[in-house]
């Protein structure tokens, strides 16, 4: 029989960073009992409060200033938090640049906050994903703790959908140009849910650019070509110049134009 004390200990062992919502759900405690338990374990230096509703377990012998992985903090910043954009890129070990801002998806509006040198940025999903928020979301384990992370197919699309959260073209290219095991049906399904011609054009251009190294089937490119913008769009929304890639109806930069075989007009 599991005692109440053992129930808490087991939770802390398998949730090294946690928010109070999941603590109450997993341990079946609410209100005063939940608050009293968290205070008790905080005073005994078993756990430490990072911010409102967010705690970390303190490893034995660690200082009071101990900070867990920022990926874990981002992944537990909301009850429905999902690592995405540059955070997911870092989780998969695909990031080239060191980041200090960690974006995460949540359907609940919240403000960006900072812990130490790291910033945690909540991002609302597209309204088109209202009923498909968890599409392509996988459960991963980090420091014995379950977290939600977008799959690589959704990650690539999301990075090209919101470039301000991606690290830019070079970062995405370095991460994915040799990634040749993607599930194309899943990628296409996600783009279908997103319903964004501009994003479909960006993804199509990217896959066209790295078709050989990523083993992209011709039929995938043809499918995305049918979803491209009806009138020319800019790859970077805030960069209003460049060369027009006629196949994808996108204005691209000199950086992207290098070593491509498509025809461009200025």
Short mmCIF file of C-alpha atoms in Angstrom, two decimals:
data_model
loop_
_atom_site.label_atom_id
_atom_site.label_comp_id
_atom_site.label_asym_id
_atom_site.label_seq_id
_atom_site.Cartn_x
_atom_site.Cartn_y
_atom_site.Cartn_z
CA UNK A 1 0.00 0.00 0.00
CA UNK A 2 1.33 3.41 -1.00
CA UNK A 3 1.40 5.86 1.90
CA UNK A 4 0.72 9.56 1.45
CA UNK A 5 4.39 10.33 2.10
CA UNK A 6 5.52 7.75 -0.48
CA UNK A 7 3.05 9.19 -2.98
CA UNK A 8 4.74 12.61 -2.75
CA UNK A 9 8.23 11.10 -2.88
CA UNK A 10 7.38 9.11 -6.00
CA UNK A 11 5.99 12.22 -7.65
CA UNK A 12 9.14 14.25 -6.90
CA UNK A 13 11.31 11.42 -8.23
CA UNK A 14 9.47 11.40 -11.55
CA UNK A 15 8.79 15.16 -11.85
CA UNK A 16 12.04 16.98 -11.17
CA UNK A 17 10.42 20.22 -12.29
CA UNK A 18 6.69 20.58 -11.92
CA UNK A 19 3.83 23.03 -11.70
CA UNK A 20 1.22 22.96 -8.98
CA UNK A 21 -1.55 21.88 -11.35
CA UNK A 22 0.10 18.56 -12.15
CA UNK A 23 1.18 18.12 -8.52
CA UNK A 24 -2.42 18.34 -7.40
CA UNK A 25 -3.66 16.09 -10.19
CA UNK A 26 -1.07 13.35 -9.71
CA UNK A 27 -1.12 13.39 -5.90
CA UNK A 28 -4.87 13.93 -5.55
CA UNK A 29 -4.47 16.90 -3.19
CA UNK A 30 -6.06 20.33 -3.44
CA UNK A 31 -6.35 23.61 -1.63
CA UNK A 32 -4.83 23.90 1.83
CA UNK A 33 -3.46 20.34 1.81
CA UNK A 34 -1.54 20.96 -1.43
CA UNK A 35 -0.16 24.32 -0.26
CA UNK A 36 0.81 22.92 3.14
CA UNK A 37 2.62 19.97 1.56
CA UNK A 38 4.61 22.19 -0.81
CA UNK A 39 5.59 24.51 2.05
CA UNK A 40 6.68 21.54 4.14
CA UNK A 41 8.92 20.09 1.41
CA UNK A 42 10.28 23.56 0.59
CA UNK A 43 11.28 24.15 4.22
CA UNK A 44 13.02 20.76 4.34
CA UNK A 45 15.00 21.76 1.19
CA UNK A 46 13.58 18.89 -0.81
CA UNK A 47 12.07 21.28 -3.38
CA UNK A 48 12.48 24.95 -4.25
CA UNK A 49 9.98 27.42 -5.64
CA UNK A 50 11.18 28.95 -8.91
CA UNK A 51 8.22 31.25 -9.42
CA UNK A 52 4.49 31.25 -8.86
CA UNK A 53 3.15 27.69 -9.33
CA UNK A 54 6.53 26.35 -10.54
CA UNK A 55 8.94 24.21 -8.46
CA UNK A 56 12.12 22.20 -8.89
CA UNK A 57 13.39 19.26 -6.88
CA UNK A 58 16.76 20.00 -5.26
CA UNK A 59 19.40 17.31 -5.87
CA UNK A 60 21.07 16.17 -2.68
CA UNK A 61 23.83 18.56 -1.65
CA UNK A 62 22.88 21.23 -4.20
CA UNK A 63 23.03 24.94 -3.25
CA UNK A 64 19.91 27.03 -2.74
CA UNK A 65 20.67 28.75 -6.05
CA UNK A 66 20.38 25.49 -8.03
CA UNK A 67 18.66 25.92 -11.40
CA UNK A 68 17.40 22.99 -13.51
CA UNK A 69 17.65 22.82 -17.29
CA UNK A 70 15.85 25.78 -18.87
CA UNK A 71 14.21 23.30 -21.26
CA UNK A 72 12.51 21.68 -18.26
CA UNK A 73 11.44 25.05 -16.94
CA UNK A 74 9.93 25.98 -20.30
CA UNK A 75 8.26 22.59 -20.58
CA UNK A 76 6.59 23.01 -17.19
CA UNK A 77 5.75 26.72 -17.40
CA UNK A 78 2.08 25.93 -18.04
CA UNK A 79 -0.13 22.90 -17.57
CA UNK A 80 -0.36 22.50 -21.36
CA UNK A 81 3.18 23.71 -22.19
CA UNK A 82 4.82 22.22 -25.30
CA UNK A 83 8.46 22.81 -26.24
CA UNK A 84 8.52 24.37 -29.68
CA UNK A 85 10.52 26.59 -32.05
CA UNK A 86 14.14 27.14 -30.92
CA UNK A 87 13.45 25.32 -27.62
CA UNK A 88 12.51 22.12 -29.48
CA UNK A 89 15.46 22.59 -31.83
CA UNK A 90 17.73 22.72 -28.78
CA UNK A 91 16.01 19.70 -27.20
CA UNK A 92 16.67 17.58 -30.32
CA UNK A 93 20.33 18.69 -30.36
CA UNK A 94 19.82 20.36 -33.74
CA UNK A 95 20.52 23.97 -32.74
CA UNK A 96 23.71 25.62 -33.87
CA UNK A 97 23.37 28.76 -31.79
CA UNK A 98 23.22 28.99 -28.01
CA UNK A 99 19.87 30.43 -26.93
CA UNK A 100 18.81 32.34 -23.85
CA UNK A 101 15.14 32.74 -24.78
CA UNK A 102 13.05 29.59 -24.57
CA UNK A 103 9.69 29.67 -26.38
CA UNK A 104 6.94 27.25 -25.50
CA UNK A 105 3.40 26.77 -26.75
CA UNK A 106 0.41 27.23 -24.47
CA UNK A 107 -3.25 27.90 -25.11
CA UNK A 108 -3.33 30.09 -22.00
CA UNK A 109 -2.29 33.70 -22.33
CA UNK A 110 0.72 34.54 -20.17
CA UNK A 111 3.57 37.01 -19.97
CA UNK A 112 7.20 36.37 -20.78
CA UNK A 113 9.31 35.96 -17.65
CA UNK A 114 12.96 35.63 -16.70
CA UNK A 115 14.90 33.37 -14.34
CA UNK A 116 18.60 34.14 -14.06
CA UNK A 117 19.92 34.83 -17.55
CA UNK A 118 17.18 32.87 -19.27
CA UNK A 119 13.92 34.19 -20.65
CA UNK A 120 10.79 32.06 -21.10
CA UNK A 121 8.39 33.09 -23.84
CA UNK A 122 4.83 31.75 -24.05
CA UNK A 123 3.44 31.51 -27.58
CA UNK A 124 -0.19 31.11 -28.53
CA UNK A 125 -0.82 28.56 -31.29
CA UNK A 126 -2.49 29.55 -34.54
CA UNK A 127 -6.26 29.88 -34.23
CA UNK A 128 -6.51 27.22 -36.95
CA UNK A 129 -5.12 24.72 -34.44
CA UNK A 130 -7.81 25.29 -31.84
CA UNK A 131 -9.03 21.70 -32.17
CA UNK A 132 -5.65 20.23 -33.13
CA UNK A 133 -3.37 21.73 -30.50
CA UNK A 134 -1.69 18.38 -29.77
CA UNK A 135 -1.16 17.33 -33.38
CA UNK A 136 2.43 16.13 -33.71
CA UNK A 137 3.14 16.57 -29.98
CA UNK A 138 5.18 13.79 -28.37
CA UNK A 139 5.96 12.92 -24.76
CA UNK A 140 9.68 12.87 -23.99
CA UNK A 141 11.62 12.29 -20.77
CA UNK A 142 14.17 14.81 -19.52
CA UNK A 143 15.77 14.39 -16.07
CA UNK A 144 13.21 11.68 -15.23
CA UNK A 145 10.46 14.17 -16.06
CA UNK A 146 7.82 13.87 -18.80
CA UNK A 147 7.60 16.91 -21.06
CA UNK A 148 5.70 17.65 -24.26
CA UNK A 149 7.71 18.41 -27.41
CA UNK A 150 6.60 18.95 -31.01
CA UNK A 151 7.74 16.27 -33.45
CA UNK A 152 10.37 17.17 -36.06
CA UNK A 153 7.81 17.42 -38.87
CA UNK A 154 5.74 19.99 -36.99
CA UNK A 155 8.90 21.71 -35.79
CA UNK A 156 10.16 22.36 -39.32
CA UNK A 157 6.81 23.84 -40.35
CA UNK A 158 6.54 25.96 -37.20
CA UNK A 159 10.08 27.31 -37.59
CA UNK A 160 9.29 28.46 -41.13
CA UNK A 161 5.89 29.77 -40.05
CA UNK A 162 7.30 32.06 -37.32
CA UNK A 163 10.84 32.91 -38.30
CA UNK A 164 11.28 35.34 -35.40
CA UNK A 165 11.25 32.32 -33.06
CA UNK A 166 13.48 30.11 -35.20
CA UNK A 167 16.91 31.72 -35.31
CA UNK A 168 16.66 32.46 -39.02
CA UNK A 169 17.37 30.72 -42.32
CA UNK A 170 20.90 29.52 -41.51
CA UNK A 171 19.80 27.96 -38.23
CA UNK A 172 16.93 26.06 -39.89
CA UNK A 173 19.08 25.02 -42.85
CA UNK A 174 21.89 23.72 -40.63
CA UNK A 175 19.38 21.78 -38.54
CA UNK A 176 17.33 20.13 -41.29
CA UNK A 177 19.23 20.03 -44.59
CA UNK A 178 20.41 16.44 -43.96
CA UNK A 179 17.31 15.28 -42.07
CA UNK A 180 16.08 12.55 -44.42
CA UNK A 181 13.77 10.53 -42.17
CA UNK A 182 10.81 12.90 -41.89
CA UNK A 183 7.28 11.57 -42.20
CA UNK A 184 6.00 13.47 -45.24
CA UNK A 185 2.36 12.52 -44.70
CA UNK A 186 2.50 13.99 -41.19
CA UNK A 187 4.16 17.18 -42.45
CA UNK A 188 1.56 17.62 -45.19
CA UNK A 189 -1.30 16.93 -42.77
CA UNK A 190 -0.01 19.58 -40.39
CA UNK A 191 0.28 22.15 -43.18
CA UNK A 192 -3.26 21.26 -44.21
CA UNK A 193 -4.44 22.02 -40.66
CA UNK A 194 -2.45 25.28 -40.52
CA UNK A 195 -4.07 26.65 -43.68
CA UNK A 196 -1.34 29.22 -44.38
CA UNK A 197 -0.35 29.65 -48.07
CA UNK A 198 2.71 31.72 -47.09
CA UNK A 199 3.94 28.98 -44.77
CA UNK A 200 3.24 26.29 -47.35
CA UNK A 201 5.32 28.32 -49.81
CA UNK A 202 8.21 28.66 -47.36
CA UNK A 203 8.17 24.95 -46.55
CA UNK A 204 7.97 24.11 -50.24
CA UNK A 205 10.91 26.40 -51.03
CA UNK A 206 12.95 24.90 -48.20
CA UNK A 207 12.28 21.30 -49.24
CA UNK A 208 12.92 22.20 -52.89
CA UNK A 209 16.24 23.76 -51.91
CA UNK A 210 17.35 20.63 -50.02
CA UNK A 211 15.42 18.00 -51.96
CA UNK A 212 18.45 15.79 -52.60
CA UNK A 213 19.92 15.73 -49.09
CA UNK A 214 16.50 15.41 -47.44
CA UNK A 215 15.21 12.76 -49.90
CA UNK A 216 12.05 14.75 -50.60
CA UNK A 217 9.69 12.97 -53.05
CA UNK A 218 8.60 14.98 -56.09
CA UNK A 219 4.95 14.43 -55.19
CA UNK A 220 5.46 16.24 -51.86
CA UNK A 221 6.79 19.31 -53.68
CA UNK A 222 3.93 19.19 -56.18
CA UNK A 223 1.40 19.01 -53.34
CA UNK A 224 2.92 22.03 -51.59
CA UNK A 225 3.20 23.93 -54.86
CA UNK A 226 -0.58 23.75 -55.12
CA UNK A 227 -0.88 25.45 -51.72
CA UNK A 228 1.58 28.31 -52.39
CA UNK A 229 0.47 31.98 -52.10
CA UNK A 230 -1.72 33.26 -54.90
CA UNK A 231 0.27 36.52 -55.05
CA UNK A 232 3.95 37.06 -54.19
CA UNK A 233 4.84 36.98 -50.48
CA UNK A 234 8.07 37.81 -48.65
CA UNK A 235 9.98 34.99 -46.99
CA UNK A 236 10.72 37.41 -44.14
CA UNK A 237 7.65 39.52 -43.52
CA UNK A 238 9.76 42.48 -42.34
CA UNK A 239 12.31 42.28 -45.19
CA UNK A 240 10.64 43.89 -48.18
CA UNK A 241 13.14 43.25 -50.96
CA UNK A 242 14.86 40.36 -52.67
CA UNK A 243 14.46 37.99 -55.60
CA UNK A 244 11.23 36.36 -56.66
CA UNK A 245 11.23 32.58 -56.76
CA UNK A 246 8.52 32.03 -59.34
CA UNK A 247 7.82 28.43 -58.41
CA UNK A 248 6.98 29.30 -54.78
CA UNK A 249 5.83 32.90 -55.30
CA UNK A 250 8.23 34.09 -52.59
CA UNK A 251 10.71 36.95 -52.44
CA UNK A 252 13.90 35.50 -51.01
CA UNK A 253 17.20 37.00 -49.86
CA UNK A 254 20.65 36.72 -51.45
CA UNK A 255 21.59 34.24 -48.73
CA UNK A 256 18.85 31.84 -49.78
CA UNK A 257 19.52 32.38 -53.47
CA UNK A 258 23.05 30.93 -53.31
CA UNK A 259 23.57 27.60 -55.07
CA UNK A 260 19.92 27.18 -56.09
CA UNK A 261 18.88 26.11 -59.55
CA UNK A 262 15.53 27.91 -59.68
CA UNK A 263 15.03 30.97 -61.87
CA UNK A 264 14.61 34.38 -60.23
CA UNK A 265 13.57 37.80 -61.34
CA UNK A 266 14.52 40.97 -59.48
#
